[in-house]
Coordinates of C-alpha atoms in Angstrom, one line a residue:
X267 CA 72.0 70.7 -181.1
X268 CA 70.5 73.9 -183.1
X269 CA 68.0 73.7 -185.4
X270 CA 69.2 74.6 -189.1
X271 CA 68.6 77.9 -190.4
X272 CA 66.2 76.9 -193.1
X273 CA 63.8 75.4 -190.5
X274 CA 64.0 78.5 -188.3
X275 CA 62.8 80.5 -191.1
X276 CA 60.0 78.1 -191.7
X277 CA 58.9 78.0 -188.3
X278 CA 58.9 81.7 -188.4
X279 CA 56.7 81.9 -191.4
X280 CA 54.0 79.6 -190.1
X281 CA 53.8 81.6 -187.1
X282 CA 53.5 84.8 -189.0
X283 CA 51.1 83.3 -190.9
X284 CA 48.8 81.7 -188.1
X285 CA 49.0 85.3 -186.4
X286 CA 47.8 86.4 -190.0
X287 CA 44.9 84.4 -190.3
X288 CA 43.8 85.1 -186.5
X289 CA 43.8 88.6 -187.0
X290 CA 41.7 88.3 -189.9
X291 CA 39.4 86.5 -187.7
X292 CA 38.8 88.8 -185.4
X293 CA 35.9 91.1 -185.4
X294 CA 35.3 94.7 -184.1
X295 CA 33.0 95.8 -181.5
X296 CA 30.3 97.3 -184.0
X297 CA 30.6 93.8 -185.9
X298 CA 29.6 91.8 -182.9
X299 CA 26.9 94.1 -181.9
X300 CA 25.3 94.0 -185.3
X301 CA 25.4 90.3 -185.0
X302 CA 24.0 90.1 -181.7
X303 CA 21.1 92.6 -182.9
X304 CA 20.4 90.3 -185.7
X305 CA 20.4 87.6 -183.9
X306 CA 17.5 89.1 -181.5
X307 CA 15.3 90.6 -184.2
X308 CA 15.1 87.0 -186.0
X309 CA 11.9 85.8 -185.8
X310 CA 11.9 82.0 -184.0
X311 CA 10.4 79.2 -186.0
X312 CA 8.5 76.4 -184.4
X313 CA 9.6 72.9 -185.1
X314 CA 7.6 70.8 -187.9
X315 CA 5.1 68.4 -186.3
X316 CA 3.9 64.9 -187.8
X317 CA 0.0 65.3 -188.0
X318 CA -0.4 61.7 -188.3
X319 CA 1.1 60.9 -185.1
X320 CA 3.2 58.3 -186.3
X321 CA 6.6 58.0 -185.2
X322 CA 9.9 58.0 -187.4
X323 CA 13.1 56.0 -187.3
X324 CA 15.0 59.0 -185.9
X325 CA 12.4 60.7 -183.8
X326 CA 13.0 60.1 -179.9
X327 CA 11.0 57.3 -178.4
X328 CA 7.3 57.7 -177.3
X329 CA 8.2 55.9 -174.3
X330 CA 10.4 59.0 -172.8
X331 CA 13.4 56.8 -172.5
X332 CA 15.2 59.4 -174.5
X333 CA 16.8 57.1 -177.1
X334 CA 15.6 56.9 -180.8
X335 CA 12.7 54.9 -181.6
X336 CA 14.9 52.8 -183.7
X337 CA 17.2 52.0 -180.8
X338 CA 14.5 51.5 -178.0
X339 CA 11.1 50.6 -178.8
X340 CA 11.1 50.2 -182.8
X341 CA 14.2 47.6 -182.5
X342 CA 11.6 44.7 -181.3

């Protein structure tokens, strides 16, 4: 049982569209090198620290379990 010609044309069009989209997404070696250089030159930022010493609900639990505070010691 063969496909009808309309379905074949539709499938070919989809493949062409997908190939066209992929070709637009590809980047040149120069673009990749420029991106790597920019990433290396960007200064690293320090995380924001809570000066009060309080633990927020979504912070890691201070007991060291690795769970969120609200799911561990904060659930009591």
